[in-house]
Every structure is written in C-alpha cells, then in structure tokens.
GROMACS .gro file of C-alpha atoms in nm:
model
  283
    1MET     CA    1   0.000   0.000   0.000
    2VAL     CA    2   0.121   0.349  -0.087
    3TRP     CA    3  -0.011   0.679   0.050
    4LEU     CA    4   0.061   0.981  -0.168
    5PRO     CA    5   0.065   1.333  -0.020
    6PRO     CA    6  -0.205   1.584  -0.123
    7SER     CA    7   0.019   1.781  -0.358
    8TYR     CA    8   0.150   1.476  -0.546
    9SER     CA    9  -0.098   1.505  -0.833
   10SER     CA   10  -0.111   1.886  -0.846
   11GLN     CA   11   0.267   1.945  -0.843
   12PRO     CA   12   0.408   1.702  -1.101
   13GLN     CA   13   0.764   1.837  -1.074
   14LYS     CA   14   0.791   1.795  -0.698
   15ARG     CA   15   0.979   1.508  -0.538
   16TYR     CA   16   0.917   1.370  -0.191
   17PRO     CA   17   1.088   1.195   0.100
   18VAL     CA   18   0.968   0.841   0.168
   19ALA     CA   19   0.877   0.667   0.494
   20TYR     CA   20   0.823   0.292   0.511
   21TYR     CA   21   0.570   0.175   0.774
   22LEU     CA   22   0.593  -0.189   0.884
   23HIS     CA   23   0.311  -0.389   1.038
   24GLY     CA   24   0.329  -0.624   1.335
   25ALA     CA   25   0.309  -1.002   1.368
   26GLN     CA   26   0.000  -1.165   1.219
   27GLY     CA   27  -0.068  -0.841   1.032
   28ASP     CA   28  -0.055  -0.724   0.673
   29GLU     CA   29  -0.005  -0.420   0.454
   30ASN     CA   30  -0.356  -0.289   0.527
   31ASN     CA   31  -0.315  -0.263   0.904
   32TRP     CA   32  -0.178   0.088   0.923
   33LEU     CA   33  -0.463   0.222   0.708
   34ASN     CA   34  -0.750   0.016   0.849
   35GLN     CA   35  -0.676  -0.031   1.219
   36GLY     CA   36  -0.422   0.249   1.248
   37ARG     CA   37  -0.615   0.512   1.046
   38LEU     CA   38  -0.282   0.641   0.929
   39ALA     CA   39  -0.422   0.817   0.622
   40ALA     CA   40  -0.635   1.046   0.841
   41THR     CA   41  -0.333   1.113   1.063
   42LEU     CA   42  -0.118   1.200   0.763
   43ASP     CA   43  -0.387   1.428   0.618
   44SER     CA   44  -0.417   1.612   0.950
   45LEU     CA   45  -0.042   1.655   0.982
   46VAL     CA   46  -0.007   1.798   0.633
   47ALA     CA   47  -0.301   2.032   0.691
   48ALA     CA   48  -0.125   2.154   1.006
   49GLY     CA   49   0.194   2.229   0.813
   50SER     CA   50   0.395   1.909   0.854
   51PRO     CA   51   0.632   1.832   0.563
   52GLU     CA   52   0.481   1.604   0.301
   53MET     CA   53   0.618   1.258   0.230
   54ILE     CA   54   0.522   0.939   0.053
   55VAL     CA   55   0.435   0.654   0.291
   56VAL     CA   56   0.483   0.292   0.182
   57MET     CA   57   0.320   0.007   0.376
   58PRO     CA   58   0.456  -0.332   0.259
   59ASP     CA   59   0.345  -0.683   0.353
   60GLY     CA   60   0.615  -0.843   0.565
   61ASP     CA   61   0.420  -1.159   0.659
   62ASP     CA   62   0.547  -1.290   0.997
   63SER     CA   63   0.910  -1.255   0.894
   64PHE     CA   64   1.055  -1.019   1.154
   65TYR     CA   65   1.193  -0.840   0.850
   66THR     CA   66   1.517  -1.038   0.858
   67THR     CA   67   1.689  -1.318   0.671
   68TRP     CA   68   1.594  -1.628   0.863
   69ASN     CA   69   1.859  -1.826   1.044
   70PHE     CA   70   1.765  -2.148   0.862
   71LEU     CA   71   1.533  -2.268   0.591
   72GLY     CA   72   1.174  -2.288   0.701
   73ASP     CA   73   0.938  -2.572   0.619
   74TRP     CA   74   0.825  -2.428   0.288
   75PRO     CA   75   0.633  -2.740   0.170
   76GLY     CA   76   0.470  -2.772   0.512
   77CYS     CA   77   0.374  -2.404   0.512
   78ARG     CA   78   0.205  -2.439   0.174
   79ARG     CA   79   0.038  -2.766   0.271
   80ASN     CA   80  -0.097  -2.647   0.606
   81ARG     CA   81  -0.188  -2.288   0.529
   82PRO     CA   82  -0.553  -2.229   0.640
   83PRO     CA   83  -0.795  -2.122   0.365
   84ASN     CA   84  -0.923  -1.810   0.543
   85VAL     CA   85  -0.588  -1.627   0.571
   86GLU     CA   86  -0.332  -1.487   0.328
   87PRO     CA   87  -0.280  -1.741   0.045
   88ALA     CA   88   0.020  -1.971   0.061
   89ASP     CA   89   0.159  -1.831  -0.267
   90ALA     CA   90   0.198  -1.492  -0.099
   91TYR     CA   91   0.291  -1.604   0.254
   92CYS     CA   92   0.517  -1.909   0.213
   93VAL     CA   93   0.863  -1.854   0.067
   94PRO     CA   94   1.149  -2.104   0.025
   95TRP     CA   95   1.404  -1.891   0.215
   96PRO     CA   96   1.296  -1.563   0.372
   97HIS     CA   97   1.521  -1.266   0.294
   98TYR     CA   98   1.284  -0.996   0.412
   99ASP     CA   99   1.555  -0.749   0.510
  100GLU     CA  100   1.689  -0.737   0.156
  101TYR     CA  101   1.335  -0.734   0.020
  102ILE     CA  102   1.248  -0.417   0.212
  103ALA     CA  103   1.581  -0.232   0.209
  104ARG     CA  104   1.688  -0.316  -0.144
  105ASP     CA  105   1.412  -0.452  -0.369
  106LEU     CA  106   1.119  -0.248  -0.240
  107VAL     CA  107   1.316   0.075  -0.204
  108GLU     CA  108   1.445   0.042  -0.561
  109PHE     CA  109   1.094  -0.027  -0.688
  110ILE     CA  110   0.944   0.275  -0.509
  111ASP     CA  111   1.223   0.506  -0.626
  112ASN     CA  112   1.167   0.394  -0.984
  113ARG     CA  113   0.787   0.409  -0.967
  114TYR     CA  114   0.724   0.731  -0.773
  115ARG     CA  115   0.871   1.081  -0.759
  116THR     CA  116   1.092   1.027  -0.458
  117VAL     CA  117   1.408   1.199  -0.339
  118ALA     CA  118   1.619   0.887  -0.372
  119GLU     CA  119   1.868   0.972  -0.100
  120ARG     CA  120   1.943   0.825   0.241
  121ARG     CA  121   1.872   1.151   0.421
  122ARG     CA  122   1.525   1.164   0.270
  123ARG     CA  123   1.433   0.805   0.355
  124GLY     CA  124   1.300   0.674   0.689
  125ILE     CA  125   1.128   0.371   0.833
  126ALA     CA  126   0.885   0.304   1.117
  127GLY     CA  127   0.690   0.010   1.253
  128LEU     CA  128   0.495  -0.138   1.542
  129SER     CA  129   0.577  -0.445   1.752
  130MET     CA  130   0.745  -0.687   1.508
  131GLY     CA  131   0.759  -0.393   1.268
  132GLY     CA  132   0.921  -0.180   1.537
  133TYR     CA  133   1.197  -0.435   1.555
  134GLY     CA  134   1.217  -0.436   1.176
  135ALA     CA  135   1.238  -0.057   1.152
  136ILE     CA  136   1.523  -0.024   1.402
  137ALA     CA  137   1.713  -0.331   1.283
  138LEU     CA  138   1.688  -0.233   0.916
  139ALA     CA  139   1.797   0.125   0.981
  140LEU     CA  140   2.102  -0.002   1.171
  141SER     CA  141   2.180  -0.276   0.918
  142TYR     CA  142   2.129  -0.058   0.609
  143PRO     CA  143   2.246   0.288   0.718
  144ASP     CA  144   2.315   0.377   0.355
  145VAL     CA  145   1.942   0.341   0.288
  146PHE     CA  146   1.766   0.487   0.596
  147SER     CA  147   1.860   0.799   0.793
  148ALA     CA  148   1.589   0.774   1.059
  149ALA     CA  149   1.372   0.508   1.221
  150ALA     CA  150   1.083   0.504   1.468
  151SER     CA  151   0.954   0.213   1.676
  152PHE     CA  152   0.608   0.180   1.826
  153SER     CA  153   0.624  -0.081   2.106
  154GLY     CA  154   0.899  -0.269   1.926
  155LEU     CA  155   1.053  -0.603   2.012
  156LEU     CA  156   1.391  -0.435   2.059
  157SER     CA  157   1.582  -0.663   2.299
  158PRO     CA  158   1.468  -1.008   2.186
  159ALA     CA  159   1.689  -1.205   2.425
  160ARG     CA  160   1.529  -1.031   2.725
  161GLY     CA  161   1.195  -1.201   2.658
  162THR     CA  162   0.865  -1.051   2.767
  163GLY     CA  163   0.661  -0.973   3.075
  164ALA     CA  164   0.749  -0.805   3.402
  165VAL     CA  165   1.061  -1.019   3.456
  166GLY     CA  166   1.165  -1.159   3.121
  167ALA     CA  167   1.470  -1.373   3.059
  168PRO     CA  168   1.782  -1.314   3.271
  169ALA     CA  169   2.019  -1.045   3.148
  170GLY     CA  170   2.374  -1.143   3.067
  171ARG     CA  171   2.453  -1.492   2.943
  172PHE     CA  172   2.217  -1.610   2.669
  173ASP     CA  173   2.007  -1.906   2.778
  174PHE     CA  174   1.790  -2.044   2.500
  175ASP     CA  175   1.543  -2.228   2.725
  176SER     CA  176   1.489  -1.926   2.948
  177VAL     CA  177   1.426  -1.703   2.648
  178ARG     CA  178   1.180  -1.954   2.501
  179LYS     CA  179   0.985  -1.980   2.827
  180SER     CA  180   0.955  -1.603   2.852
  181TYR     CA  181   0.755  -1.579   2.529
  182ALA     CA  182   0.396  -1.677   2.459
  183PRO     CA  183   0.396  -1.995   2.245
  184TRP     CA  184   0.233  -1.824   1.945
  185LEU     CA  185   0.496  -1.548   1.941
  186TRP     CA  186   0.783  -1.788   1.999
  187SER     CA  187   0.672  -1.992   1.699
  188LEU     CA  188   0.733  -1.684   1.483
  189ILE     CA  189   1.054  -1.561   1.646
  190GLN     CA  190   1.250  -1.884   1.668
  191PRO     CA  191   1.267  -1.967   1.294
  192ALA     CA  192   1.388  -1.614   1.221
  193PHE     CA  193   1.637  -1.578   1.507
  194GLY     CA  194   1.766  -1.933   1.529
  195LYS     CA  195   1.870  -2.153   1.821
  196ASP     CA  196   2.205  -2.018   1.940
  197SER     CA  197   2.350  -1.702   2.090
  198ALA     CA  198   2.544  -1.610   1.776
  199SER     CA  199   2.235  -1.601   1.557
  200TRP     CA  200   2.042  -1.398   1.813
  201ALA     CA  201   2.329  -1.152   1.862
  202ALA     CA  202   2.354  -1.104   1.486
  203ARG     CA  203   1.994  -0.978   1.487
  204ASP     CA  204   1.998  -0.789   1.815
  205PRO     CA  205   1.933  -0.413   1.767
  206ALA     CA  206   2.171  -0.304   2.044
  207THR     CA  207   2.448  -0.521   1.897
  208LEU     CA  208   2.381  -0.377   1.551
  209ALA     CA  209   2.393  -0.025   1.695
  210ALA     CA  210   2.721  -0.085   1.878
  211ARG     CA  211   2.881  -0.232   1.567
  212LEU     CA  212   2.768   0.055   1.344
  213HIS     CA  213   2.869   0.319   1.599
  214SER     CA  214   3.219   0.174   1.629
  215ARG     CA  215   3.275   0.136   1.255
  216ARG     CA  216   3.078   0.417   1.089
  217PRO     CA  217   2.959   0.659   1.358
  218SER     CA  218   2.868   0.927   1.104
  219MET     CA  219   2.612   0.686   0.954
  220MET     CA  220   2.418   0.624   1.275
  221PRO     CA  221   2.049   0.686   1.199
  222ALA     CA  222   1.833   0.902   1.421
  223LEU     CA  223   1.612   0.674   1.630
  224PHE     CA  224   1.280   0.738   1.804
  225VAL     CA  225   1.154   0.464   2.038
  226HIS     CA  226   0.842   0.467   2.253
  227CYS     CA  227   0.638   0.208   2.440
  228GLY     CA  228   0.330   0.190   2.661
  229THR     CA  229   0.377   0.163   3.036
  230GLU     CA  230   0.145  -0.141   3.042
  231ASP     CA  231   0.307  -0.309   2.741
  232PHE     CA  232   0.450  -0.661   2.780
  233LEU     CA  233   0.750  -0.542   2.574
  234LEU     CA  234   0.833  -0.251   2.803
  235ILE     CA  235   1.125  -0.442   2.956
  236GLN     CA  236   1.277  -0.479   2.609
  237ASN     CA  237   1.234  -0.113   2.520
  238ARG     CA  238   1.400  -0.002   2.843
  239ALA     CA  239   1.686  -0.245   2.786
  240PHE     CA  240   1.742  -0.101   2.438
  241ARG     CA  241   1.726   0.254   2.579
  242ASP     CA  242   1.991   0.169   2.836
  243ALA     CA  243   2.213   0.006   2.575
  244MET     CA  244   2.188   0.309   2.348
  245ARG     CA  245   2.286   0.539   2.632
  246THR     CA  246   2.600   0.332   2.676
  247ILE     CA  247   2.673   0.328   2.303
  248GLY     CA  248   2.610   0.698   2.259
  249GLY     CA  249   2.380   0.682   1.957
  250LEU     CA  250   2.112   0.940   1.883
  251LEU     CA  251   1.795   0.812   2.050
  252VAL     CA  252   1.472   0.983   2.150
  253TYR     CA  253   1.298   0.760   2.404
  254GLU     CA  254   0.947   0.804   2.548
  255GLU     CA  255   0.695   0.609   2.751
  256HIS     CA  256   0.321   0.678   2.742
  257VAL     CA  257   0.022   0.533   2.920
  258GLY     CA  258  -0.111   0.234   2.728
  259GLY     CA  259  -0.064  -0.127   2.630
  260HIS     CA  260   0.021  -0.330   2.323
  261SER     CA  261  -0.285  -0.225   2.125
  262TRP     CA  262  -0.413  -0.023   1.834
  263ASP     CA  263  -0.556   0.231   2.079
  264TYR     CA  264  -0.200   0.310   2.185
  265TRP     CA  265  -0.057   0.306   1.833
  266ARG     CA  266  -0.330   0.532   1.696
  267HIS     CA  267  -0.282   0.770   1.988
  268THR     CA  268   0.093   0.801   1.926
  269ALA     CA  269   0.088   0.789   1.544
  270GLY     CA  270   0.061   1.165   1.494
  271HIS     CA  271   0.345   1.251   1.730
  272THR     CA  272   0.573   0.981   1.589
  273THR     CA  273   0.495   1.054   1.224
  274ALA     CA  274   0.552   1.427   1.277
  275TRP     CA  275   0.897   1.347   1.421
  276LEU     CA  276   0.985   1.128   1.123
  277ALA     CA  277   0.857   1.378   0.866
  278ALA     CA  278   1.059   1.654   1.029
  279ARG     CA  279   1.376   1.442   1.028
  280LEU     CA  280   1.338   1.363   0.658
  281ALA     CA  281   1.280   1.730   0.575
  282VAL     CA  282   1.601   1.854   0.739
  283PRO     CA  283   1.837   1.997   0.473
   0.00000   0.00000   0.00000
C-alpha cells in the first residue's frame, strides 16, 4: 500500500521523501490504514503544516523483517496454510530474505515508480511491535538506505523475553528465552532468530547499533523509540534505551500510558509521524 501526499498530483515536478511503515506479527499491509487510520493522521499533519512525504506500507508476513537463520518448512507451510488467511503463494517462501526485500528490492521499486528523493537523508522507516523491531534493525543494518527510524512498542531486545521479569540479562540461555515468550509469538521468532546465541546476537538491535557506531559513527540513523507503560514489551524497550545510552547513539525515548494495542498506536501515530517527517525534511 502506498499513500501519496495531497500535492502529489497537483505538483508534477515535486519530489518527496519516503517513509516505510511496517506492520506487526499476524498483520498485513492494510493494518496501518485500516486499524491504524494512518491516512487520516497524515492528512491532518499535512493540513497543520507538517512536511509532506510518501508513505509505503509493505506486507512483511510474519518474517521479523530479517533473513531467517535457517530454511523454514516451505512445503509444510504451503500444505498447512488455512484457507481463510493470506494465500500460501503470498505467505510461504522457500528462504525468507525480508531485510533485503524491504531495504533493497522495495526501495528500488518505489524510487523507480514514484517521484521520490532517492537519497538516504530523505528516507526513513517506522513500525509497530514486530515492525518496530524491523524498523530499528533495518535502519542499523542498512544505514546507507535509511537515515531515521521510529519504533512503536517494538521487540527491541529479543533475548530479554517478555513480561514483568523476562529472561535473565547477561549470558544467553535459549530455554529461558523460550519460556519467557507466549507460544504463538515464539513460533514466529525462533525460525527467524535461530537456536544459538550467535544467531540472536547477529539480529539484536543493540548489537547492531554498537557495531555501526564503532565502525561508521557518522552513519548512525536518528532513532525514536516509545512504548506503553502497560506493554509486555516494556522491559525490552527499556533495555534497548539503556544500551543506546552506553553506546552513545542518537535516540529519543518516550513512555506513554497504554498497552500493546491499536488504541496506543493510533494515539501516538501523529506525534511519531511528525517526528519522522521533520527528520526527513532537514536539509
């Protein structure tokens, strides 16, 4: 799904920044428009003077927007896909490379199809929950593509687990991490992140940030992270905040009243989108 700003049709010579908005687990490309009412939010922001931008909402399936640690059961996925959900031809892939799909293939397609400003500084990414993880991880993994990223209630410290306690900090313990997740969520995370500490560390946002900051500090993207105070992922967001303070990367961190729900994400969409639009408009 692609949202075009109001002036896109009336100003055919104008080019626009682009923001990519990622959905959460068990979602699809329609979520931000249907449940999130993002189009109304964008219209209101532009009417109030916010910089215009193109917003792209791709379908990321349940991929965690990464290249999976091992091949999934592609035949089994196709064979067992229920009839009342997204068709197997669209959902089941032989080897998921969703990071490259978003950061390379989709970005190239959008830049060729629409009047974008095809530059890193004019390109950002945002997402909620699984998509929050995807937005931060992709911005840190592809700093030549994205200059800013925003996370709504993201899964930002995967090895910490969920809930009030979560998995123990420090040494990675696979069984403890598994037990800290709800079974349905674990069934999506584990194929993507793998079964050992190395594969989890390779996909950990704080690890990605530390690596980028040590090697290419000038390419660190601007990051905006927020989470509800009643959210089961709050422990992860605070852990990422603390890690970023140690690393020294540019992070805006906020907590607001609310849980892991569309009520919270709709309530914070205007504030977050205004931040991202302003970042992409900076000369």
